[in-house]
Amino acid sequence: MATETKAHEGAPDTGRRDFLYVAAGAVGAVGVAGAAWPLINQMNPDASVLALASIEFDLASIEEGQSVTIKWRGLPVFVRHRTGAEIDEAKAVPLTDLKDPESDEQRTKPGHEQWLIMIANCTHLGCVPVGESGDFDGWFCPCHGSHYDSAGRIRKGPAPKNLVLPPYTFISDTKVQIG
Amino acid sequence: MIMKTTKTLFGALALGLAMMMSPVSAAESGHSVPEITKQSWTFGGVFGTFDRMQLQRGFQVFKEVCASCHSANLLAFRNLAEPGGPEFTEGQVKALAAEYQIADAGVEGGARAGVAADRWPAPFANEQEARAANGGAMPPDFSVIAKARTTTQPFPWWILNYVTAYSEGGPDYMHALLLGYEETPPEGVEIPDGKYYNHYFPGHAIGMPPPLSDGAVDYGDAENGSTVPETADQYARDVSAFLMWVAEPHLVARKEAGFGVMLFLFLFAGVMYLVKRRLWANAH
Amino acid sequence: MASHDSSYVPGSAVEKWLDERLPVIRWSKTHLLDFPTPKNLNYWWTFGGILAVMLVVQIITGIILAMHYTPNVAMAFDSVEHIRRDVNGGRIIQAVHAVGASMFFFAVYVHIFRGLFFGSYKAPREILWILGVLIFVLMMATAFMGYVLPWGQMSFWAATVITNIFAAIPVVGTPVLELLRGGFAVDNATLNRFFSLHYLLPFVIAAVVVLHIWALHVPGNNNPTGVDVKSSRDTLPFHPYFTMKDLFAILVFMIPFAWFVFFAPDLLGHPDNYVMANSQVTPAHIVPEWYFLPFYAILRAIDFNILFIDSKLGGVIFFAGSILVLFFVPWLDTSKVRSGTFRPMFKWFYALFVVNFVLLAYLGASPADANVLGLSVADFSKVCTAYYFLYFFVVLPVLGRIETPKPLPASISESVLGQPAAAE
């Protein structure tokens, strides 16, 4: 200790000193980052919210031509049992007429094309459109006048995109898992 | 000189402690509580973790015995599949949840089959019903019961708890309580009708009949092939461990994080000690 | 302020532009980096920095907890459990806040007792000391209200017992009590206002801390010799010498802090607080958190009427007095010598005061009808309470007059150079 001090006073041992200070700074930076992350991450969806991220829904009780709105991740989701006429109408639209071109097949699952499942927030600014209305036999958003067709595709108005499809799969013919 | 002042301050503290250490304790007064032996728990101490198989057995005891009277309102089915707990598979939990009817005002009939996100359904709709069914006594909720109960140690000994991080007072107490029933109360102890004598229950008159007996729960064959004795003692141990997990589901993750943090603090403190020494070497 | 004696020279045109408009860099350099600090400060002096860190830790974790907490009697208990169970990292953040309160008080007690030993309250630092006592009082109020928020049995009964203290005030006691509670008993209104105030007070504390540090920077630090700084040879710049030393001490302090947070987060709490509040049943043995125990013992010690003052009001007067007396310490201590190191008689009375304070804490935790060292808790508490007040009202005033202090070093440098071995 004593000799070290002397050497230090005579000619500063800058090599070790720099290393020590850089090491301290590095360890400190790691500490700050390590402490900061949990403080930010706590704002992410918690376990009770994530537990509801995936739900199962029974379609059996929905008659043709009926739709229901269910809640998924806190968002409203339209589940519509489409009529044959609606499906035909949606299929007949040429993709070139569409602002956000998507075929009816892309909007539904093969073999289950009577089921249209979409997040019920207008892609403009998030209002919930009104069903079975508008100029295209689909949905009409009363907030800023967006018209969606019977496949939930944007046809007229300020919304830029088709109504968003949530990730879902058919567990059986009458049961879907959303999320 | 600075050393001297430091010594004076430490001396004062040491003297204070020494005086308190004298062999007199609060237990000498009328507050005598039966001493409860500390049990050995896999989750005890700094390095302890839950024994997954024990939690599964404990859950079985809870489900088949305790849950007929006791609620666990903060326990969700999904918790049973989460890491650090009994770790049932997602499928097992889903099937288990579906066995229960969950009150839901939003559906036809007011009830639906449970899903993993649901909380454990309470056996009684409200406190009145619970009391009516249990001779006027209210079976406490089990969500955090393991942390709401503890054991007490006479004076100098509890200081050790700060060094050993003893946090298993709840399971120790529950294990003792579950096995603390006596058919005939000791002389001079009157137990009212409908109550039972329990050596470890405060006041000794407990409303809960002895819940566990040898062979009452069929463990079947454990997954790993080992057979666990089907005794009241084993049930008490398993269910106490399970309730500790219910009260502290992140115990294992918490301790794991602790090791990282401790290691970091020692390292950083060590580096800072060197920095400080180097810096001050030519300051005096 | 004090920009005239600053050594700051703006390095660039931008710095110069800023310096002429808002000299924050100049100010920081003068007060945070270059501030001349006595070079003989020992590790007891690092607790100021530790306390500053603890205040920040409590405010940050507190803001986070408030994002997830619900101040309603039906939901508060479960919402705290929701934090522990469901929120990402919530178990640890909540534990940091709860254990942090204990660590904060531990540090503040060391800080106060350091001041009492080294005479840090003496001229010209009276205002510094008074602001410190004010911070301590605000801390107690904040901690008390925070303890109510989880709405467990101990929360509820602590709120009931402590608000009842105000009922002892003659004539207006009951109206004041109802005003504080927002009802006839502790209930939802009480919980809501406590939440609101618990969020507010830490920022008030932070403001008083700024004044506290300002008041420190006018006369500068006291030091273990109590001798004034005589020349620049007696001091070192705050940065890097004391910033790095404080950082080292802070990290060492974090080790027991982390020990409790990660390995025994409930050990400093009370199991009864894991039982939801119930206004119909009082737990068998209620005790405050450990940091209130000495004062709680004093409150309980007065179990007799004093003339026309009944025992309840008497207890409250002594309880309040035991804290308020700290405000007057600068004028109660008549000694010209600051540091206890040079006061041969004072040292012993001080040591006894520390022991007495620890004993009061122990008595505060004991059941009222227990025995300690062969004396009933009630009688023992009276003896300890008596010494607590005698120390301030008799020992400090009298000692200064009758004691012959040891010779003081001529300067800080002399004391350091005279005993180089002792300085590290």
PDB file of N, CA and C in Angstrom, chain B residues 142-196:
ATOM      1  N   PHE B 142     -57.629 -18.814   1.649  1.00  0.00           N
ATOM      2  CA  PHE B 142     -56.294 -19.403   1.644  1.00  0.00           C
ATOM      3  C   PHE B 142     -55.292 -18.721   0.711  1.00  0.00           C
ATOM      4  N   SER B 143     -55.709 -17.606   0.074  1.00  0.00           N
ATOM      5  CA  SER B 143     -54.821 -16.990  -0.919  1.00  0.00           C
ATOM      6  C   SER B 143     -53.456 -16.634  -0.360  1.00  0.00           C
ATOM      7  N   VAL B 144     -53.428 -16.006   0.817  1.00  0.00           N
ATOM      8  CA  VAL B 144     -52.147 -15.580   1.388  1.00  0.00           C
ATOM      9  C   VAL B 144     -52.004 -16.078   2.818  1.00  0.00           C
ATOM     10  N   ILE B 145     -52.741 -17.136   3.155  1.00  0.00           N
ATOM     11  CA  ILE B 145     -52.762 -17.587   4.549  1.00  0.00           C
ATOM     12  C   ILE B 145     -51.370 -17.967   5.050  1.00  0.00           C
ATOM     13  N   ALA B 146     -50.528 -18.487   4.151  1.00  0.00           N
ATOM     14  CA  ALA B 146     -49.203 -18.929   4.587  1.00  0.00           C
ATOM     15  C   ALA B 146     -48.335 -17.757   5.032  1.00  0.00           C
ATOM     16  N   LYS B 147     -48.674 -16.554   4.560  1.00  0.00           N
ATOM     17  CA  LYS B 147     -47.907 -15.390   4.995  1.00  0.00           C
ATOM     18  C   LYS B 147     -48.627 -14.635   6.101  1.00  0.00           C
ATOM     19  N   ALA B 148     -49.874 -14.995   6.353  1.00  0.00           N
ATOM     20  CA  ALA B 148     -50.659 -14.326   7.393  1.00  0.00           C
ATOM     21  C   ALA B 148     -50.528 -15.047   8.727  1.00  0.00           C
ATOM     22  N   ARG B 149     -49.833 -16.156   8.745  1.00  0.00           N
ATOM     23  CA  ARG B 149     -49.617 -16.893   9.980  1.00  0.00           C
ATOM     24  C   ARG B 149     -48.124 -17.023  10.179  1.00  0.00           C
ATOM     25  N   THR B 150     -47.725 -17.157  11.427  1.00  0.00           N
ATOM     26  CA  THR B 150     -46.302 -17.354  11.675  1.00  0.00           C
ATOM     27  C   THR B 150     -46.100 -17.981  13.034  1.00  0.00           C
ATOM     28  N   THR B 151     -44.863 -18.258  13.335  1.00  0.00           N
ATOM     29  CA  THR B 151     -44.522 -18.759  14.660  1.00  0.00           C
ATOM     30  C   THR B 151     -43.783 -17.640  15.383  1.00  0.00           C
ATOM     31  N   THR B 152     -43.712 -17.728  16.695  1.00  0.00           N
ATOM     32  CA  THR B 152     -42.944 -16.724  17.427  1.00  0.00           C
ATOM     33  C   THR B 152     -41.820 -17.404  18.181  1.00  0.00           C
ATOM     34  N   GLN B 153     -40.701 -16.711  18.238  1.00  0.00           N
ATOM     35  CA  GLN B 153     -39.570 -17.225  19.003  1.00  0.00           C
ATOM     36  C   GLN B 153     -39.254 -16.265  20.132  1.00  0.00           C
ATOM     37  N   PRO B 154     -38.773 -16.789  21.262  1.00  0.00           N
ATOM     38  CA  PRO B 154     -38.401 -15.907  22.359  1.00  0.00           C
ATOM     39  C   PRO B 154     -37.227 -15.012  21.985  1.00  0.00           C
ATOM     40  N   PHE B 155     -37.025 -13.992  22.794  1.00  0.00           N
ATOM     41  CA  PHE B 155     -36.222 -12.860  22.379  1.00  0.00           C
ATOM     42  C   PHE B 155     -34.928 -13.054  21.594  1.00  0.00           C
ATOM     43  N   PRO B 156     -33.878 -13.612  22.151  1.00  0.00           N
ATOM     44  CA  PRO B 156     -32.684 -13.424  21.292  1.00  0.00           C
ATOM     45  C   PRO B 156     -32.786 -14.196  19.987  1.00  0.00           C
ATOM     46  N   TRP B 157     -33.592 -15.234  19.956  1.00  0.00           N
ATOM     47  CA  TRP B 157     -33.563 -16.141  18.809  1.00  0.00           C
ATOM     48  C   TRP B 157     -34.115 -15.538  17.542  1.00  0.00           C
ATOM     49  N   TRP B 158     -35.105 -14.662  17.650  1.00  0.00           N
ATOM     50  CA  TRP B 158     -35.662 -14.119  16.409  1.00  0.00           C
ATOM     51  C   TRP B 158     -34.667 -13.244  15.661  1.00  0.00           C
ATOM     52  N   ILE B 159     -33.654 -12.766  16.366  1.00  0.00           N
ATOM     53  CA  ILE B 159     -32.648 -11.952  15.675  1.00  0.00           C
ATOM     54  C   ILE B 159     -31.964 -12.792  14.589  1.00  0.00           C
ATOM     55  N   LEU B 160     -31.806 -14.081  14.887  1.00  0.00           N
ATOM     56  CA  LEU B 160     -31.189 -14.986  13.910  1.00  0.00           C
ATOM     57  C   LEU B 160     -31.975 -15.027  12.597  1.00  0.00           C
ATOM     58  N   ASN B 161     -33.292 -14.820  12.697  1.00  0.00           N
ATOM     59  CA  ASN B 161     -34.122 -14.885  11.490  1.00  0.00           C
ATOM     60  C   ASN B 161     -33.662 -13.901  10.428  1.00  0.00           C
ATOM     61  N   TYR B 162     -33.109 -12.746  10.869  1.00  0.00           N
ATOM     62  CA  TYR B 162     -32.661 -11.755   9.901  1.00  0.00           C
ATOM     63  C   TYR B 162     -31.450 -12.258   9.134  1.00  0.00           C
ATOM     64  N   VAL B 163     -30.677 -13.130   9.778  1.00  0.00           N
ATOM     65  CA  VAL B 163     -29.474 -13.664   9.138  1.00  0.00           C
ATOM     66  C   VAL B 163     -29.830 -14.861   8.265  1.00  0.00           C
ATOM     67  N   THR B 164     -30.779 -15.688   8.727  1.00  0.00           N
ATOM     68  CA  THR B 164     -31.118 -16.886   7.969  1.00  0.00           C
ATOM     69  C   THR B 164     -32.242 -16.629   6.970  1.00  0.00           C
ATOM     70  N   ALA B 165     -32.822 -15.421   6.981  1.00  0.00           N
ATOM     71  CA  ALA B 165     -33.941 -15.075   6.100  1.00  0.00           C
ATOM     72  C   ALA B 165     -35.109 -16.044   6.311  1.00  0.00           C
ATOM     73  N   TYR B 166     -35.356 -16.411   7.550  1.00  0.00           N
ATOM     74  CA  TYR B 166     -36.429 -17.353   7.865  1.00  0.00           C
ATOM     75  C   TYR B 166     -37.786 -16.771   7.467  1.00  0.00           C
ATOM     76  N   SER B 167     -38.441 -17.427   6.533  1.00  0.00           N
ATOM     77  CA  SER B 167     -39.742 -16.942   6.078  1.00  0.00           C
ATOM     78  C   SER B 167     -40.746 -18.081   6.022  1.00  0.00           C
ATOM     79  N   GLU B 168     -40.496 -19.144   6.790  1.00  0.00           N
ATOM     80  CA  GLU B 168     -41.349 -20.329   6.691  1.00  0.00           C
ATOM     81  C   GLU B 168     -42.225 -20.495   7.923  1.00  0.00           C
ATOM     82  N   GLY B 169     -42.426 -19.403   8.664  1.00  0.00           N
ATOM     83  CA  GLY B 169     -43.256 -19.480   9.862  1.00  0.00           C
ATOM     84  C   GLY B 169     -44.673 -19.939   9.556  1.00  0.00           C
ATOM     85  N   GLY B 170     -45.204 -19.503   8.408  1.00  0.00           N
ATOM     86  CA  GLY B 170     -46.572 -19.876   8.035  1.00  0.00           C
ATOM     87  C   GLY B 170     -46.728 -21.381   7.860  1.00  0.00           C
ATOM     88  N   PRO B 171     -45.932 -21.989   6.981  1.00  0.00           N
ATOM     89  CA  PRO B 171     -46.015 -23.450   6.823  1.00  0.00           C
ATOM     90  C   PRO B 171     -45.728 -24.199   8.128  1.00  0.00           C
ATOM     91  N   ASP B 172     -44.783 -23.706   8.913  1.00  0.00           N
ATOM     92  CA  ASP B 172     -44.506 -24.365  10.195  1.00  0.00           C
ATOM     93  C   ASP B 172     -45.757 -24.369  11.070  1.00  0.00           C
ATOM     94  N   TYR B 173     -46.409 -23.219  11.119  1.00  0.00           N
ATOM     95  CA  TYR B 173     -47.609 -23.104  11.946  1.00  0.00           C
ATOM     96  C   TYR B 173     -48.726 -23.999  11.413  1.00  0.00           C
ATOM     97  N   MET B 174     -48.935 -23.975  10.097  1.00  0.00           N
ATOM     98  CA  MET B 174     -50.044 -24.754   9.526  1.00  0.00           C
ATOM     99  C   MET B 174     -49.821 -26.251   9.715  1.00  0.00           C
ATOM    100  N   HIS B 175     -48.586 -26.678   9.517  1.00  0.00           N
ATOM    101  CA  HIS B 175     -48.263 -28.086   9.711  1.00  0.00           C
ATOM    102  C   HIS B 175     -48.560 -28.489  11.156  1.00  0.00           C
ATOM    103  N   ALA B 176     -48.130 -27.656  12.114  1.00  0.00           N
ATOM    104  CA  ALA B 176     -48.370 -27.964  13.524  1.00  0.00           C
ATOM    105  C   ALA B 176     -49.866 -27.975  13.827  1.00  0.00           C
ATOM    106  N   LEU B 177     -50.571 -26.970  13.276  1.00  0.00           N
ATOM    107  CA  LEU B 177     -52.001 -26.849  13.558  1.00  0.00           C
ATOM    108  C   LEU B 177     -52.772 -28.064  13.034  1.00  0.00           C
ATOM    109  N   LEU B 178     -52.446 -28.483  11.819  1.00  0.00           N
ATOM    110  CA  LEU B 178     -53.178 -29.590  11.209  1.00  0.00           C
ATOM    111  C   LEU B 178     -53.006 -30.884  11.991  1.00  0.00           C
ATOM    112  N   LEU B 179     -51.896 -31.003  12.702  1.00  0.00           N
ATOM    113  CA  LEU B 179     -51.642 -32.224  13.470  1.00  0.00           C
ATOM    114  C   LEU B 179     -51.832 -31.986  14.958  1.00  0.00           C
ATOM    115  N   GLY B 180     -52.308 -30.780  15.325  1.00  0.00           N
ATOM    116  CA  GLY B 180     -52.323 -30.403  16.746  1.00  0.00           C
ATOM    117  C   GLY B 180     -53.616 -30.713  17.478  1.00  0.00           C
ATOM    118  N   TYR B 181     -54.467 -31.548  16.884  1.00  0.00           N
ATOM    119  CA  TYR B 181     -55.745 -31.875  17.532  1.00  0.00           C
ATOM    120  C   TYR B 181     -55.543 -32.911  18.624  1.00  0.00           C
ATOM    121  N   GLU B 182     -56.323 -32.776  19.697  1.00  0.00           N
ATOM    122  CA  GLU B 182     -56.313 -33.805  20.730  1.00  0.00           C
ATOM    123  C   GLU B 182     -57.757 -34.150  21.064  1.00  0.00           C
ATOM    124  N   GLU B 183     -58.017 -35.449  21.149  1.00  0.00           N
ATOM    125  CA  GLU B 183     -59.380 -35.942  21.417  1.00  0.00           C
ATOM    126  C   GLU B 183     -59.951 -35.336  22.682  1.00  0.00           C
ATOM    127  N   THR B 184     -59.175 -35.435  23.770  1.00  0.00           N
ATOM    128  CA  THR B 184     -59.638 -34.908  25.043  1.00  0.00           C
ATOM    129  C   THR B 184     -58.765 -33.731  25.429  1.00  0.00           C
ATOM    130  N   PRO B 185     -59.378 -32.571  25.653  1.00  0.00           N
ATOM    131  CA  PRO B 185     -58.580 -31.406  26.040  1.00  0.00           C
ATOM    132  C   PRO B 185     -57.918 -31.633  27.402  1.00  0.00           C
ATOM    133  N   PRO B 186     -56.779 -30.976  27.636  1.00  0.00           N
ATOM    134  CA  PRO B 186     -56.130 -31.119  28.946  1.00  0.00           C
ATOM    135  C   PRO B 186     -57.046 -30.614  30.059  1.00  0.00           C
ATOM    136  N   GLU B 187     -56.774 -31.061  31.274  1.00  0.00           N
ATOM    137  CA  GLU B 187     -57.581 -30.685  32.438  1.00  0.00           C
ATOM    138  C   GLU B 187     -57.745 -29.178  32.520  1.00  0.00           C
ATOM    139  N   GLY B 188     -58.931 -28.767  32.842  1.00  0.00           N
ATOM    140  CA  GLY B 188     -59.157 -27.348  33.088  1.00  0.00           C
ATOM    141  C   GLY B 188     -59.420 -26.542  31.827  1.00  0.00           C
ATOM    142  N   VAL B 189     -59.352 -27.179  30.651  1.00  0.00           N
ATOM    143  CA  VAL B 189     -59.653 -26.460  29.412  1.00  0.00           C
ATOM    144  C   VAL B 189     -61.050 -26.854  28.956  1.00  0.00           C
ATOM    145  N   GLU B 190     -61.919 -25.883  28.899  1.00  0.00           N
ATOM    146  CA  GLU B 190     -63.299 -26.128  28.479  1.00  0.00           C
ATOM    147  C   GLU B 190     -63.411 -25.844  26.987  1.00  0.00           C
ATOM    148  N   ILE B 191     -63.907 -26.789  26.240  1.00  0.00           N
ATOM    149  CA  ILE B 191     -64.110 -26.557  24.815  1.00  0.00           C
ATOM    150  C   ILE B 191     -65.615 -26.545  24.556  1.00  0.00           C
ATOM    151  N   PRO B 192     -66.131 -25.413  24.023  1.00  0.00           N
ATOM    152  CA  PRO B 192     -67.573 -25.333  23.789  1.00  0.00           C
ATOM    153  C   PRO B 192     -68.040 -26.347  22.737  1.00  0.00           C
ATOM    154  N   ASP B 193     -69.338 -26.624  22.746  1.00  0.00           N
ATOM    155  CA  ASP B 193     -69.908 -27.552  21.761  1.00  0.00           C
ATOM    156  C   ASP B 193     -69.617 -27.070  20.347  1.00  0.00           C
ATOM    157  N   GLY B 194     -69.332 -27.989  19.478  1.00  0.00           N
ATOM    158  CA  GLY B 194     -69.080 -27.625  18.087  1.00  0.00           C
ATOM    159  C   GLY B 194     -67.675 -27.125  17.852  1.00  0.00           C
ATOM    160  N   LYS B 195     -66.855 -27.081  18.898  1.00  0.00           N
ATOM    161  CA  LYS B 195     -65.462 -26.671  18.737  1.00  0.00           C
ATOM    162  C   LYS B 195     -64.565 -27.849  19.066  1.00  0.00           C
ATOM    163  N   TYR B 196     -63.329 -27.745  18.652  1.00  0.00           N
ATOM    164  CA  TYR B 196     -62.382 -28.834  18.854  1.00  0.00           C
ATOM    165  C   TYR B 196     -61.146 -28.293  19.550  1.00  0.00           C
TER     166      TYR B 196
END
